[in-house]
Amino acid sequence: MKWLLILWGGPVLFLTSWYTLSYNDISFGIFMLSREANDLVFQMYGNVLGIDPETIPLLVARAMIFDSFIVFGLIALRKRKAILARYRRRNDQSSVDAAARASDVSLSSAP
């Protein structure tokens, strides 16, 4: 499971960092982090795919969100027993706390 998160999170972090730095032209003297490189990369992808280059970042973001839902769904599926146990413990504890508060109220209102 750790490797799944590393192999999914690494490229997502790398792509998001590159896009944020290059879109805002924070280049640190590196051409690939410049706005010109950002425009050039998306222009090339637009030419290859035959679509408008301005639509590509939105499509990539939507794909990353969809992939994230799949990854977190797989994690939830693998850890469903622990998640259900925690949920049941929390609900049982809240019902016990509510019963304790109700008994405190009834005792404090006694003559």
PDB file of N, CA and C in Angstrom, residues 10-24 26 33 64:
ATOM      1  N   GLY A  10       4.042  10.527  -6.085  1.00  0.00           N
ATOM      2  CA  GLY A  10       5.256  11.120  -6.646  1.00  0.00           C
ATOM      3  C   GLY A  10       5.006  11.877  -7.939  1.00  0.00           C
ATOM      4  N   PRO A  11       4.432  11.224  -8.954  1.00  0.00           N
ATOM      5  CA  PRO A  11       4.146  11.946 -10.194  1.00  0.00           C
ATOM      6  C   PRO A  11       3.130  13.083 -10.030  1.00  0.00           C
ATOM      7  N   VAL A  12       2.141  12.883  -9.157  1.00  0.00           N
ATOM      8  CA  VAL A  12       1.162  13.952  -8.925  1.00  0.00           C
ATOM      9  C   VAL A  12       1.847  15.169  -8.309  1.00  0.00           C
ATOM     10  N   LEU A  13       2.697  14.940  -7.326  1.00  0.00           N
ATOM     11  CA  LEU A  13       3.435  16.034  -6.692  1.00  0.00           C
ATOM     12  C   LEU A  13       4.380  16.703  -7.685  1.00  0.00           C
ATOM     13  N   PHE A  14       5.089  15.907  -8.478  1.00  0.00           N
ATOM     14  CA  PHE A  14       6.016  16.448  -9.464  1.00  0.00           C
ATOM     15  C   PHE A  14       5.283  17.297 -10.500  1.00  0.00           C
ATOM     16  N   LEU A  15       4.197  16.779 -11.048  1.00  0.00           N
ATOM     17  CA  LEU A  15       3.443  17.508 -12.081  1.00  0.00           C
ATOM     18  C   LEU A  15       2.820  18.775 -11.518  1.00  0.00           C
ATOM     19  N   THR A  16       2.253  18.688 -10.333  1.00  0.00           N
ATOM     20  CA  THR A  16       1.635  19.863  -9.720  1.00  0.00           C
ATOM     21  C   THR A  16       2.678  20.928  -9.394  1.00  0.00           C
ATOM     22  N   SER A  17       3.832  20.501  -8.897  1.00  0.00           N
ATOM     23  CA  SER A  17       4.901  21.458  -8.591  1.00  0.00           C
ATOM     24  C   SER A  17       5.414  22.129  -9.862  1.00  0.00           C
ATOM     25  N   TRP A  18       5.648  21.326 -10.890  1.00  0.00           N
ATOM     26  CA  TRP A  18       6.134  21.898 -12.152  1.00  0.00           C
ATOM     27  C   TRP A  18       5.128  22.885 -12.722  1.00  0.00           C
ATOM     28  N   TYR A  19       3.872  22.484 -12.759  1.00  0.00           N
ATOM     29  CA  TYR A  19       2.860  23.355 -13.353  1.00  0.00           C
ATOM     30  C   TYR A  19       2.717  24.649 -12.554  1.00  0.00           C
ATOM     31  N   THR A  20       2.701  24.567 -11.241  1.00  0.00           N
ATOM     32  CA  THR A  20       2.552  25.765 -10.414  1.00  0.00           C
ATOM     33  C   THR A  20       3.732  26.708 -10.592  1.00  0.00           C
ATOM     34  N   LEU A  21       4.949  26.165 -10.540  1.00  0.00           N
ATOM     35  CA  LEU A  21       6.134  27.015 -10.701  1.00  0.00           C
ATOM     36  C   LEU A  21       6.214  27.607 -12.100  1.00  0.00           C
ATOM     37  N   SER A  22       5.961  26.801 -13.129  1.00  0.00           N
ATOM     38  CA  SER A  22       6.088  27.316 -14.494  1.00  0.00           C
ATOM     39  C   SER A  22       4.939  28.257 -14.850  1.00  0.00           C
ATOM     40  N   TYR A  23       3.744  28.005 -14.350  1.00  0.00           N
ATOM     41  CA  TYR A  23       2.613  28.898 -14.647  1.00  0.00           C
ATOM     42  C   TYR A  23       2.841  30.275 -14.034  1.00  0.00           C
ATOM     43  N   ASN A  24       3.409  30.299 -12.834  1.00  0.00           N
ATOM     44  CA  ASN A  24       3.679  31.565 -12.154  1.00  0.00           C
ATOM     45  C   ASN A  24       5.060  32.123 -12.495  1.00  0.00           C
ATOM     46  N   ILE A  26       8.117  31.112 -11.845  1.00  0.00           N
ATOM     47  CA  ILE A  26       9.116  31.060 -10.776  1.00  0.00           C
ATOM     48  C   ILE A  26      10.159  30.058 -11.245  1.00  0.00           C
ATOM     49  N   LEU A  33      11.236  25.548 -15.850  1.00  0.00           N
ATOM     50  CA  LEU A  33      10.312  26.135 -14.881  1.00  0.00           C
ATOM     51  C   LEU A  33       9.796  27.495 -15.329  1.00  0.00           C
ATOM     52  N   MET A  64      -6.396  13.777 -12.727  1.00  0.00           N
ATOM     53  CA  MET A  64      -5.719  13.563 -11.448  1.00  0.00           C
ATOM     54  C   MET A  64      -6.726  13.416 -10.313  1.00  0.00           C
TER      55      MET A  64
END
